[in-house]
Coordinates of C-alpha atoms in Angstrom, one line a residue:
Chain A
M1137 CA -84.5 6.9 -115.0
T1138 CA -88.3 7.1 -115.5
G1139 CA -89.4 10.7 -115.6
D1140 CA -85.7 11.6 -115.8
Q1141 CA -85.2 11.5 -119.6
P1142 CA -83.9 14.7 -121.3
T1143 CA -86.8 16.5 -122.8
D1144 CA -85.4 19.9 -123.5
D1145 CA -82.5 21.5 -125.4
R1146 CA -79.9 21.0 -122.7
P1147 CA -76.4 20.4 -124.2
P1148 CA -75.5 16.8 -124.6
A1149 CA -72.7 16.9 -122.0
V1150 CA -75.2 17.4 -119.2
A1151 CA -78.3 15.9 -120.8
F1152 CA -78.0 12.5 -119.0
L1153 CA -77.7 14.1 -115.5
H1154 CA -80.8 13.4 -113.4
D1155 CA -83.5 16.1 -113.6
A1156 CA -85.7 14.5 -111.0
S1157 CA -84.8 14.8 -107.4
R1158 CA -82.9 11.9 -105.9
F1159 CA -82.7 13.4 -102.4
E1160 CA -84.2 11.4 -99.6
D1161 CA -84.9 14.7 -97.8
A1162 CA -83.9 17.7 -99.8
D1163 CA -85.0 20.3 -97.2
A1164 CA -83.0 18.6 -94.4
F1165 CA -79.9 18.4 -96.6
Y1166 CA -80.2 22.0 -97.7
A1167 CA -80.6 23.2 -94.1
A1168 CA -77.6 21.2 -92.9
L1169 CA -75.5 22.6 -95.8
V1170 CA -76.5 26.2 -94.9
K1171 CA -75.8 25.6 -91.3
K1172 CA -72.2 24.4 -92.1
L1173 CA -71.6 27.3 -94.4
D1174 CA -72.9 29.9 -91.9
A1175 CA -70.9 28.5 -89.2
A1176 CA -67.7 28.5 -91.2
G1177 CA -67.4 32.1 -92.3
D1178 CA -66.4 33.1 -95.8
D1179 CA -62.9 31.8 -96.1
A1180 CA -63.6 28.6 -94.2
A1181 CA -66.7 28.1 -96.3
V1182 CA -64.6 28.1 -99.5
R1183 CA -62.4 25.4 -97.9
F1184 CA -65.4 23.5 -96.8
L1185 CA -67.0 23.6 -100.3
C1186 CA -63.8 22.4 -101.8
R1187 CA -63.6 19.4 -99.5
L1188 CA -67.2 18.7 -99.9
T1189 CA -66.8 18.7 -103.7
L1190 CA -64.0 16.2 -103.5
V1191 CA -65.8 13.9 -101.1
L1192 CA -68.9 13.9 -103.2
A1193 CA -66.9 13.4 -106.4
N1194 CA -65.3 10.3 -105.0
E1195 CA -68.7 9.0 -104.0
I1196 CA -70.0 9.5 -107.6
G1197 CA -66.8 8.3 -109.2
R1198 CA -68.0 8.0 -112.8
Q1199 CA -66.0 10.3 -114.9
E1200 CA -68.7 11.1 -117.5
T1201 CA -71.1 12.2 -114.7
L1202 CA -68.4 14.3 -112.9
L1203 CA -67.5 16.2 -116.0
A1204 CA -71.2 16.7 -117.0
A1205 CA -71.7 18.0 -113.4
L1206 CA -68.9 20.5 -113.8
E1207 CA -70.4 21.7 -117.0
L1208 CA -73.8 22.1 -115.5
A1209 CA -72.6 23.9 -112.4
A1210 CA -70.4 26.2 -114.5
K1211 CA -73.2 27.3 -116.8
K1212 CA -74.7 29.9 -114.4
A1213 CA -71.7 30.4 -112.1
Chain B
M936 CA -26.4 28.3 -116.7
S937 CA -24.8 25.7 -114.6
S938 CA -21.7 24.5 -112.8
D939 CA -20.4 20.9 -112.8
N940 CA -17.6 19.7 -110.5
R941 CA -17.3 16.3 -112.0
A942 CA -14.2 15.4 -114.0
R943 CA -15.7 14.6 -117.4
V944 CA -14.4 12.0 -119.8
Q945 CA -13.3 14.0 -122.8
F946 CA -12.9 12.6 -126.3
A947 CA -10.6 13.8 -129.0
A948 CA -12.1 15.4 -132.0
A949 CA -12.9 12.8 -134.7
P950 CA -10.8 13.2 -137.9
L951 CA -12.3 14.5 -141.1
P952 CA -13.7 11.6 -143.3
A953 CA -11.8 10.9 -146.5
I954 CA -13.7 12.7 -149.2
A955 CA -12.4 13.8 -152.6
A956 CA -12.0 17.5 -153.0
G957 CA -15.4 19.1 -153.7
G958 CA -17.2 15.9 -153.0
A959 CA -19.5 14.7 -150.3
E960 CA -19.7 11.7 -148.0
R961 CA -22.7 9.5 -148.7
V962 CA -24.4 7.5 -146.0
P963 CA -28.0 6.2 -145.4
V964 CA -28.5 7.7 -142.0
V965 CA -27.0 10.7 -140.2
I966 CA -28.0 11.2 -136.5
A967 CA -27.4 14.7 -135.1
G968 CA -26.7 14.6 -131.4
A969 CA -25.1 11.9 -129.2
G970 CA -27.3 12.3 -126.1
L971 CA -29.5 9.5 -124.7
V972 CA -31.7 9.4 -127.7
G973 CA -29.1 9.7 -130.5
L974 CA -26.9 7.1 -128.9
T975 CA -29.8 4.7 -128.4
L976 CA -30.8 5.0 -132.0
A977 CA -27.2 4.6 -133.2
I978 CA -26.8 1.4 -131.3
D979 CA -30.1 0.0 -132.4
L980 CA -29.5 0.8 -136.1
T981 CA -25.9 -0.5 -135.9
L982 CA -27.3 -3.8 -134.5
K983 CA -29.7 -3.9 -137.4
G984 CA -26.8 -3.5 -139.9
V985 CA -27.7 0.0 -141.0
P986 CA -24.6 2.2 -141.5
I987 CA -24.9 5.5 -139.6
V988 CA -22.9 8.7 -139.0
L989 CA -23.4 10.1 -135.5
L990 CA -22.4 13.8 -135.2
E991 CA -21.8 15.5 -131.9
K992 CA -20.6 19.0 -131.5
R993 CA -19.4 18.5 -127.9
D994 CA -16.2 16.7 -126.8
A995 CA -17.8 14.8 -123.9
A996 CA -21.0 13.3 -122.5
G997 CA -23.5 15.7 -121.3
E998 CA -22.9 18.3 -118.6
G999 CA -24.6 17.9 -115.3
S1000 CA -26.6 14.9 -114.0
R1001 CA -29.8 16.1 -115.9
S1002 CA -32.1 13.2 -116.7
I1003 CA -31.4 10.8 -113.7
C1004 CA -34.5 8.6 -113.4
Q1005 CA -34.2 5.8 -115.9
A1006 CA -37.6 4.0 -116.0
K1007 CA -38.3 0.3 -116.4
R1008 CA -39.2 0.4 -120.1
T1009 CA -36.1 2.4 -120.9
L1010 CA -33.9 -0.1 -119.1
E1011 CA -35.7 -2.9 -121.0
I1012 CA -34.8 -1.1 -124.3
W1013 CA -31.2 -0.6 -123.3
D1014 CA -31.1 -4.3 -122.1
R1015 CA -32.3 -5.4 -125.6
L1016 CA -29.4 -3.3 -127.0
G1017 CA -26.8 -4.8 -124.6
A1018 CA -26.1 -1.5 -122.9
A1019 CA -27.9 -1.9 -119.6
P1020 CA -25.5 -4.0 -117.4
P1021 CA -23.1 -1.1 -116.5
M1022 CA -26.0 1.1 -115.8
L1023 CA -27.7 -1.3 -113.5
A1024 CA -24.3 -2.0 -111.7
R1025 CA -23.8 1.7 -110.9
G1026 CA -27.3 3.1 -110.6
I1027 CA -29.5 3.3 -107.5
T1028 CA -32.5 1.0 -107.8
W1029 CA -35.7 2.2 -106.3
K1030 CA -39.4 1.7 -106.5
T1031 CA -40.9 3.5 -103.4
G1032 CA -42.0 7.1 -103.3
R1033 CA -43.2 9.1 -100.3
V1034 CA -45.3 12.2 -100.5
F1035 CA -45.3 14.8 -97.6
H1036 CA -47.5 17.8 -96.9
R1037 CA -45.5 20.2 -94.6
D1038 CA -43.9 17.8 -92.1
R1039 CA -46.6 15.1 -92.4
L1040 CA -46.3 11.9 -94.5
L1041 CA -49.4 11.7 -96.7
Y1042 CA -48.7 8.4 -98.3
S1043 CA -46.1 6.1 -99.9
F1044 CA -46.4 4.2 -103.1
D1045 CA -44.8 1.1 -104.7
L1046 CA -44.2 1.4 -108.5
L1047 CA -43.5 -2.3 -109.0
P1048 CA -45.5 -4.3 -106.4
E1049 CA -45.2 -7.6 -108.3
S1050 CA -42.1 -9.7 -108.8
G1051 CA -41.1 -11.6 -111.9
H1052 CA -39.6 -8.7 -114.0
K1053 CA -35.9 -8.5 -114.9
M1054 CA -35.8 -4.7 -114.7
P1055 CA -36.6 -2.7 -111.6
A1056 CA -39.2 0.1 -111.6
F1057 CA -36.4 2.7 -111.8
I1058 CA -32.8 3.3 -111.4
N1059 CA -31.3 6.7 -110.6
L1060 CA -28.2 7.3 -112.6
Q1061 CA -26.6 10.5 -113.8
Q1062 CA -27.2 11.1 -117.5
F1063 CA -23.5 11.3 -118.2
Y1064 CA -23.0 7.8 -116.8
V1065 CA -25.8 6.6 -119.0
E1066 CA -24.3 8.2 -122.0
E1067 CA -20.9 6.8 -121.3
A1068 CA -22.4 3.3 -121.0
L1069 CA -24.1 3.8 -124.4
I1070 CA -20.9 5.1 -126.0
E1071 CA -19.1 2.0 -124.7
R1072 CA -21.7 -0.2 -126.2
L1073 CA -21.7 1.6 -129.5
T1074 CA -17.9 1.4 -129.6
A1075 CA -18.0 -2.3 -128.9
L1076 CA -20.2 -2.8 -131.9
G1077 CA -17.7 -1.1 -134.1
G1078 CA -19.5 2.3 -134.2
C1079 CA -18.3 5.7 -133.1
V1080 CA -19.3 9.2 -132.2
R1081 CA -17.9 11.9 -134.4
W1082 CA -17.0 14.3 -131.5
C1083 CA -16.6 18.0 -132.2
H1084 CA -18.4 17.6 -135.5
E1085 CA -21.1 20.2 -135.5
L1086 CA -24.0 20.2 -137.9
S1087 CA -23.8 23.7 -139.4
H1088 CA -26.0 23.6 -142.5
V1089 CA -29.0 21.6 -143.5
E1090 CA -30.5 21.5 -147.1
P1091 CA -33.4 19.2 -147.4
H1092 CA -34.3 17.7 -150.8
E1093 CA -37.2 15.5 -151.8
N1094 CA -35.4 12.2 -151.2
H1095 CA -32.2 13.2 -149.3
V1096 CA -30.6 15.8 -147.2
S1097 CA -27.3 17.7 -147.7
I1098 CA -25.6 18.5 -144.5
G1099 CA -22.7 20.8 -143.8
V1100 CA -20.4 19.8 -140.9
T1101 CA -17.9 22.0 -139.2
T1102 CA -14.9 20.5 -137.2
P1103 CA -11.8 21.9 -135.6
A1104 CA -9.8 20.4 -138.6
G1105 CA -12.1 21.9 -141.3
S1106 CA -15.6 21.4 -142.9
Y1107 CA -17.1 18.8 -145.1
R1108 CA -20.5 17.8 -146.6
V1109 CA -22.6 14.7 -146.1
D1110 CA -25.5 13.6 -148.3
T1111 CA -27.9 11.3 -146.5
D1112 CA -31.2 9.6 -147.2
W1113 CA -32.3 10.2 -143.6
L1114 CA -31.4 12.9 -141.1
I1115 CA -32.5 12.0 -137.6
D1116 CA -32.4 15.1 -135.4
C1117 CA -31.7 14.3 -131.7
E1118 CA -29.9 17.5 -130.9
G1119 CA -32.4 18.4 -128.2
V1120 CA -34.1 21.6 -127.1
R1121 CA -31.6 23.9 -128.9
S1122 CA -31.8 21.9 -132.1
H1123 CA -30.0 23.5 -135.0
V1124 CA -32.0 21.5 -137.5
R1125 CA -35.4 22.6 -136.1
R1126 CA -34.3 26.2 -136.3
A1127 CA -32.9 25.8 -139.8
L1128 CA -36.3 24.4 -141.0
G1129 CA -38.1 27.2 -139.2
L1130 CA -40.2 24.8 -137.1
E1131 CA -41.8 26.1 -133.9
F1132 CA -42.9 24.2 -130.9
G1133 CA -46.5 24.6 -129.8
G1134 CA -47.5 24.4 -126.2
E1135 CA -47.0 26.1 -122.9
I1136 CA -44.1 27.6 -120.9
F1137 CA -44.9 27.9 -117.3
P1138 CA -43.9 30.9 -115.3
D1139 CA -42.7 29.0 -112.3
K1140 CA -38.9 28.4 -111.9
F1141 CA -37.2 25.5 -110.3
L1142 CA -33.7 25.3 -108.7
I1143 CA -32.1 22.0 -109.5
C1144 CA -29.0 20.9 -107.8
D1145 CA -26.9 17.8 -107.1
V1146 CA -25.2 17.6 -103.7
K1147 CA -22.7 15.2 -102.5
M1148 CA -23.1 13.9 -98.9
R1149 CA -21.8 10.8 -97.3
R1150 CA -24.0 11.2 -94.2
S1151 CA -27.7 10.9 -95.0
D1152 CA -30.8 9.9 -93.2
F1153 CA -32.7 9.4 -96.5
P1154 CA -33.3 6.0 -98.0
S1155 CA -33.2 5.2 -101.7
E1156 CA -36.6 6.5 -102.4
R1157 CA -38.3 9.4 -104.2
W1158 CA -39.4 11.9 -101.5
F1159 CA -41.7 14.9 -102.5
W1160 CA -42.9 17.7 -100.3
F1161 CA -45.7 20.1 -100.7
E1162 CA -45.1 23.2 -98.6
P1163 CA -42.2 21.7 -96.6
P1164 CA -41.2 23.5 -93.4
F1165 CA -37.7 24.1 -94.9
H1166 CA -39.0 25.7 -98.0
S1167 CA -42.2 27.7 -97.2
G1168 CA -45.1 27.5 -99.6
Q1169 CA -43.3 25.7 -102.4
T1170 CA -42.4 22.2 -103.4
A1171 CA -39.3 20.1 -103.0
L1172 CA -38.0 16.8 -104.4
L1173 CA -35.2 14.5 -103.3
H1174 CA -33.6 11.6 -105.1
R1175 CA -30.5 9.6 -104.5
Q1176 CA -28.1 9.0 -107.4
A1177 CA -24.9 7.1 -107.7
D1178 CA -21.6 8.2 -106.0
D1179 CA -23.4 9.5 -102.8
V1180 CA -24.9 12.3 -104.9
W1181 CA -28.4 13.5 -104.2
R1182 CA -30.7 15.4 -106.6
I1183 CA -32.7 18.2 -105.1
D1184 CA -35.4 20.2 -106.9
L1185 CA -36.7 23.3 -105.1
Q1186 CA -39.6 25.3 -106.6
L1187 CA -38.9 29.0 -106.7
S1188 CA -41.4 31.9 -107.1
P1189 CA -42.1 33.0 -110.7
D1190 CA -40.3 36.3 -110.1
A1191 CA -37.1 34.6 -108.9
D1192 CA -34.0 35.8 -110.6
P1193 CA -32.1 32.7 -112.0
E1194 CA -28.7 34.4 -111.7
T1195 CA -29.2 35.2 -108.1
E1196 CA -30.7 31.8 -107.3
R1197 CA -27.7 30.0 -108.7
Q1198 CA -25.2 31.7 -106.4
P1199 CA -23.4 29.0 -104.4
A1200 CA -23.9 30.8 -101.1
R1201 CA -27.6 31.1 -101.6
V1202 CA -28.0 27.5 -102.8
T1203 CA -25.9 26.2 -99.9
E1204 CA -28.2 28.0 -97.4
R1205 CA -31.3 26.5 -98.9
I1206 CA -29.9 23.0 -98.9
R1207 CA -28.6 23.4 -95.3
R1208 CA -32.1 24.3 -94.2
M1209 CA -33.5 21.3 -96.0
L1210 CA -31.0 18.7 -94.8
G1211 CA -30.5 20.2 -91.3
H1212 CA -26.7 19.9 -91.5
P1213 CA -23.9 21.5 -93.4
E1214 CA -22.1 18.3 -94.4
F1215 CA -22.5 18.4 -98.2
S1216 CA -20.9 19.9 -101.2
L1217 CA -22.5 21.2 -104.3
E1218 CA -21.9 19.2 -107.5
W1219 CA -24.1 20.9 -110.1
V1220 CA -26.6 23.7 -110.0
S1221 CA -29.1 25.0 -112.6
V1222 CA -32.4 26.9 -112.7
Y1223 CA -35.1 25.9 -115.2
V1224 CA -38.7 26.7 -116.2
F1225 CA -41.3 24.1 -117.0
Q1226 CA -42.0 23.7 -120.7
C1227 CA -44.6 21.5 -122.2
R1228 CA -44.3 21.8 -126.0
T1229 CA -44.2 19.7 -129.1
L1230 CA -43.8 20.0 -132.9
E1231 CA -46.8 19.6 -135.0
R1232 CA -45.1 16.8 -137.0
Y1233 CA -42.0 14.7 -136.3
V1234 CA -41.4 13.6 -139.8
H1235 CA -40.6 16.2 -142.5
G1236 CA -39.7 14.3 -145.6
P1237 CA -36.3 12.8 -145.1
I1238 CA -35.8 14.6 -141.7
V1239 CA -37.1 13.1 -138.6
F1240 CA -37.2 14.6 -135.1
A1241 CA -36.8 12.6 -131.9
G1242 CA -36.4 13.3 -128.1
D1243 CA -36.3 16.9 -127.0
S1244 CA -35.8 18.0 -130.6
A1245 CA -39.4 17.0 -131.1
H1246 CA -41.1 17.6 -127.7
Q1247 CA -40.4 18.9 -124.2
V1248 CA -42.0 18.2 -120.9
S1249 CA -41.4 19.3 -117.3
P1250 CA -39.1 17.0 -115.4
F1251 CA -41.5 15.9 -112.7
G1252 CA -42.4 12.4 -113.9
A1253 CA -39.2 11.6 -115.6
R1254 CA -40.9 11.7 -119.0
G1255 CA -38.4 13.6 -121.0
G1256 CA -35.4 11.3 -121.4
N1257 CA -37.5 8.2 -121.0
G1258 CA -39.9 9.4 -123.7
G1259 CA -37.0 10.2 -126.0
V1260 CA -35.5 6.7 -125.7
Q1261 CA -38.9 5.2 -126.6
D1262 CA -38.9 7.5 -129.7
A1263 CA -35.6 5.9 -130.7
D1264 CA -36.9 2.4 -130.0
N1265 CA -39.9 3.1 -132.1
L1266 CA -38.0 4.6 -135.0
A1267 CA -35.1 2.2 -135.4
W1268 CA -36.9 -0.9 -136.6
K1269 CA -39.1 1.1 -138.9
L1270 CA -36.2 3.0 -140.5
A1271 CA -34.2 -0.2 -140.9
R1272 CA -37.0 -1.8 -142.8
L1273 CA -37.6 1.2 -145.0
I1274 CA -33.9 1.2 -145.9
A1275 CA -34.0 -2.5 -146.6
G1276 CA -37.1 -2.1 -148.8
R1277 CA -39.2 -4.3 -146.4
G1278 CA -41.6 -1.7 -145.1
S1279 CA -43.9 0.9 -146.7
P1280 CA -43.6 4.7 -146.1
R1281 CA -46.6 4.3 -143.8
L1282 CA -44.2 2.9 -141.3
L1283 CA -42.6 6.2 -140.8
E1284 CA -46.1 7.9 -140.7
S1285 CA -46.8 5.6 -137.8
Y1286 CA -43.7 6.8 -136.0
D1287 CA -45.2 10.3 -136.3
S1288 CA -48.7 9.3 -135.0
E1289 CA -47.5 6.9 -132.3
R1290 CA -44.8 9.0 -130.8
R1291 CA -46.8 12.3 -131.1
A1292 CA -49.7 10.5 -129.2
A1293 CA -47.2 9.4 -126.6
A1294 CA -45.7 13.0 -126.3
L1295 CA -49.2 14.5 -126.0
E1296 CA -49.9 12.0 -123.2
N1297 CA -46.6 13.0 -121.5
I1298 CA -47.4 16.7 -121.9
L1299 CA -50.9 16.2 -120.5
N1300 CA -49.5 14.4 -117.4
S1301 CA -46.7 16.9 -117.1
T1302 CA -49.1 19.9 -117.4
R1303 CA -51.5 18.4 -114.8
A1304 CA -48.7 17.9 -112.3
T1305 CA -47.4 21.4 -112.9
D1306 CA -50.9 22.9 -112.3
F1307 CA -51.2 20.8 -109.1
M1308 CA -47.9 22.1 -107.8
S1309 CA -48.5 25.7 -108.8
P1310 CA -52.2 26.6 -108.5
K1311 CA -52.9 29.7 -110.6
T1312 CA -55.6 31.4 -108.4
R1313 CA -56.3 31.8 -104.7
T1314 CA -59.3 29.5 -105.0
S1315 CA -57.5 26.7 -106.9
R1316 CA -54.8 26.9 -104.2
I1317 CA -57.5 26.4 -101.5
L1318 CA -58.8 23.4 -103.5
R1319 CA -55.3 22.0 -103.9
D1320 CA -54.6 22.4 -100.2
Q1321 CA -57.9 20.8 -99.2
A1322 CA -57.0 17.9 -101.5
L1323 CA -53.7 17.5 -99.6
E1324 CA -55.5 17.8 -96.2
L1325 CA -58.1 15.2 -97.2
A1326 CA -55.3 12.9 -98.5
A1327 CA -53.9 12.8 -95.0
E1328 CA -57.2 11.6 -93.6
R1329 CA -58.9 9.6 -96.3
S1330 CA -57.1 7.3 -98.7
F1331 CA -59.4 8.1 -101.7
A1332 CA -58.0 11.6 -101.8
R1333 CA -54.5 10.4 -102.4
A1334 CA -55.5 9.7 -106.0
L1335 CA -55.9 13.5 -106.4
V1336 CA -52.5 14.4 -105.1
N1337 CA -50.1 14.9 -108.1
P1338 CA -46.4 15.2 -107.4
G1339 CA -45.7 14.0 -111.0
R1340 CA -47.0 10.8 -112.6
L1341 CA -44.0 8.8 -113.3
S1342 CA -42.9 7.6 -116.8
V1343 CA -44.4 4.3 -118.0
A1344 CA -44.3 2.6 -121.4
A1345 CA -46.5 4.1 -124.0
H1346 CA -49.6 2.1 -124.9
L1347 CA -49.9 2.5 -128.7
K1348 CA -53.6 1.6 -128.7
D1349 CA -54.6 3.7 -131.7
S1350 CA -51.7 2.7 -133.9
P1351 CA -52.5 2.0 -137.5
L1352 CA -50.1 -1.0 -137.3
N1353 CA -52.3 -2.8 -134.8
S1354 CA -54.8 -5.5 -135.8
P1355 CA -57.8 -5.2 -133.5
D1356 CA -58.9 -8.0 -131.2
R1357 CA -61.6 -10.2 -132.7
D1358 CA -61.8 -12.5 -129.7
P1359 CA -62.8 -11.6 -126.1
W1360 CA -59.9 -11.2 -123.7
P1361 CA -60.3 -10.6 -120.0
S1362 CA -57.7 -8.0 -119.7
A1363 CA -56.7 -4.9 -121.7
A1364 CA -53.3 -5.0 -120.2
L1365 CA -51.8 -6.7 -123.4
A1366 CA -54.3 -5.4 -126.0
P1367 CA -52.7 -4.5 -129.4
G1368 CA -50.4 -1.5 -128.9
S1369 CA -49.3 -2.5 -125.4
P1370 CA -45.7 -3.1 -124.5
A1371 CA -44.8 -6.7 -123.8
L1372 CA -44.7 -7.8 -120.1
D1373 CA -41.7 -9.6 -118.8
A1374 CA -41.8 -13.0 -117.2
P1375 CA -39.2 -15.5 -115.9
T1376 CA -38.7 -18.4 -118.3
H1377 CA -36.4 -21.4 -118.9
T1378 CA -35.1 -22.0 -122.4
P1379 CA -32.9 -24.8 -123.8
G1380 CA -30.0 -22.5 -123.1
G1381 CA -30.9 -22.0 -119.4
K1382 CA -32.8 -19.3 -117.4
R1383 CA -33.9 -16.4 -119.7
W1384 CA -36.4 -13.6 -119.2
L1385 CA -39.1 -13.4 -121.8
L1386 CA -38.1 -9.9 -123.0
E1387 CA -34.6 -11.3 -123.7
S1388 CA -36.2 -13.7 -126.1
L1389 CA -37.9 -10.8 -127.9
A1390 CA -34.6 -9.7 -129.3
G1391 CA -35.4 -7.1 -132.0
A1392 CA -37.3 -9.2 -134.5
F1393 CA -41.0 -9.8 -135.1
T1394 CA -42.0 -12.6 -132.7
L1395 CA -45.0 -15.0 -132.7
L1396 CA -45.5 -16.1 -129.1
I1397 CA -47.8 -19.1 -129.0
H1398 CA -49.2 -21.7 -126.6
P1399 CA -49.2 -24.6 -129.0
D1400 CA -52.4 -26.7 -129.4
P1401 CA -51.3 -30.4 -129.1
K1402 CA -53.8 -31.3 -131.8
E1403 CA -52.1 -29.1 -134.4
R1404 CA -48.6 -28.8 -135.9
T1405 CA -46.4 -26.3 -134.1
P1406 CA -44.7 -24.0 -136.7
D1407 CA -40.9 -24.1 -137.1
A1408 CA -38.5 -21.7 -135.3
H1409 CA -39.1 -19.0 -138.0
V1410 CA -41.8 -18.1 -140.5
A1411 CA -41.5 -15.5 -143.2
V1412 CA -43.9 -12.9 -144.5
D1413 CA -42.9 -10.9 -147.5
G1414 CA -39.3 -11.5 -146.7
E1415 CA -39.7 -10.5 -143.1
R1416 CA -38.5 -13.1 -140.6
I1417 CA -40.8 -13.8 -137.7
D1418 CA -39.3 -15.7 -134.8
V1419 CA -41.6 -18.3 -133.3
L1420 CA -41.5 -18.7 -129.5
A1421 CA -43.6 -21.8 -128.6
L1422 CA -44.4 -22.3 -125.0
G1423 CA -43.2 -25.8 -124.0
R1424 CA -40.8 -26.1 -126.9
D1425 CA -38.7 -22.8 -126.9
V1426 CA -39.6 -21.5 -123.5
E1427 CA -40.8 -23.1 -120.3
D1428 CA -43.0 -21.0 -118.1
S1429 CA -40.9 -21.6 -115.0
A1430 CA -43.0 -19.5 -112.6
G1431 CA -46.3 -19.7 -114.3
L1432 CA -46.3 -16.0 -114.8
L1433 CA -46.0 -16.1 -118.6
A1434 CA -49.3 -17.9 -119.2
R1435 CA -51.0 -15.9 -116.4
R1436 CA -49.8 -12.4 -117.7
Y1437 CA -50.6 -13.2 -121.3
D1438 CA -53.7 -15.3 -120.5
L1439 CA -52.2 -18.0 -122.8
T1440 CA -54.3 -21.1 -123.5
P1441 CA -53.7 -23.8 -126.0
G1442 CA -54.1 -22.4 -129.5
S1443 CA -53.7 -18.8 -128.5
G1444 CA -50.9 -16.5 -129.7
Y1445 CA -49.5 -13.0 -129.8
L1446 CA -47.6 -11.2 -132.6
L1447 CA -45.0 -8.7 -131.2
R1448 CA -43.1 -6.0 -133.1
P1449 CA -39.4 -5.6 -132.9
D1450 CA -39.8 -2.9 -130.3
Q1451 CA -41.7 -5.5 -128.1
H1452 CA -45.2 -4.0 -128.6
V1453 CA -48.1 -6.3 -129.2
V1454 CA -49.6 -5.8 -132.7
A1455 CA -52.2 -8.7 -132.6
R1456 CA -53.4 -11.5 -130.5
W1457 CA -55.8 -14.4 -131.1
R1458 CA -57.5 -17.0 -129.0
R1459 CA -56.9 -19.3 -132.0
W1460 CA -54.5 -18.1 -134.5
S1461 CA -53.8 -19.2 -138.1
I1462 CA -50.9 -18.6 -140.4
R1463 CA -53.2 -16.4 -142.4
D1464 CA -54.0 -14.3 -139.4
V1465 CA -50.2 -13.9 -138.7
E1466 CA -49.5 -13.0 -142.3
E1467 CA -52.2 -10.3 -142.4
A1468 CA -51.2 -8.8 -139.0
A1469 CA -47.5 -8.8 -140.1
R1470 CA -48.3 -7.0 -143.3
R1471 CA -50.4 -4.4 -141.4
A1472 CA -47.6 -4.0 -138.9
L1473 CA -45.2 -3.3 -141.8
G1474 CA -47.5 -0.6 -143.1
K1475 CA -48.4 -2.6 -146.2
I1476 CA -52.2 -2.8 -145.7

């Protein structure tokens, strides 16, 4: 968690989420995600994002992290 | 609202009690409503020697099959009361559920994968049969139901309640120390006190029907469909009951007209589409909406609410009737001790906190299942459908699929009657507040299940330390008798499951309440530990 500690006024629910990147290759992941979305079209993209959310959520598993991630994502949605 | 083809057992109106003109009958406890909850409470209090009057405005057990899924914990309670054998003999035992999406099996589940329990995970038995078994048991104990005696007036006082009762032969008054309202959703007492439920009523409607069919390709399992081919875009549930009767629940659209949906021709066509053949007859039909609601408090001075009088849940999960029976189980021993002067008023406060927590848990589960079955927006429906699709492909996603989480015993982990663990235990399964687990044992009298030895008294279950003296068969704390159940002396662990499930080692022990919930456990217990835990469990500290 070095360099990853909360230093700002983020609400406590999301404060422990990682700020520093944990991606091995962020650009490659982003490009792959865009490619899937663009190939899907709008309706299929929503279905894809739903499935992706559930798959990733299972990989994370930890309830506290999942709920904090929901809060963080909902802040600017 | 409903039709019922069954020939019901009718009872004659009970006579008026002998009361001097202008006077009132005086009893310690009046129970209003002889449904599952009222009858269970009446039997338990009668067994504990508490005189009761049980009022019922009907002249028969309940109409329609209604609450059919009787859960393991409920059966254990009825077994303790001596009422379970006829139910087990007639009911359909099951433990397997299957969940389908369209015409594809998503997964199946086993509700009781381990052996070594007297009671099955569930039996399916029409509520009227259950009520008739309870009536039979109450009668055998010398009790009775006052049929056609309708509670018509309630006047609460600080320490008692005056009740007006109307019967076909005239009216009378009863004064009682405690009025326990088990009248159900349409409780007269709740209305008379001006008490309102808080919670949610869902817009979705459900058609519920019992069909009789001798020819069936379905096993004795719970089958649930999301978007089945025979009922487009909705859900369906199928259960087998006694007498070749099958319970079918079909989700309807929120704008469905209940009167139209109840028409036999319309129902018959829906069922024919589902079964694929016309060889059935309708036994009972009703339409209901999901309600997840509860009172803010269950104890109002000398008036106590239990079962559907206190809380309502949607039926998926079988948490209504089963939750109500646990209310009665929780209340009976506390009320009996209050009346006998052996418990503090805090005992009754614990009924309120324990059972409200259980009701809120039931409501939470029920609400989540309802939301999964009936997504509120287009996007949440897409999410739900993708969870179903994923569940067919990957086992992790089955955990997300919610066709109703089925009733289990409440874990009273935050109860003020518990003494917290001071020793490390490897498992939370039997932490204070947990319901006791069953195990096969041998006793000097022969084979006996552990729960049969926890027969309505406080019990100290111990694994004796050979270096120390084992206590006698009973110890007393402030006049409260505690039965001692010593492994090796009073019970033999015939299958090795008792020591394993309770992690019993020499010197360790559990204190269990009369309703078979753990209140304390120790790696090494002392009589002082037991005394303190018993006093706390009686609300005295």
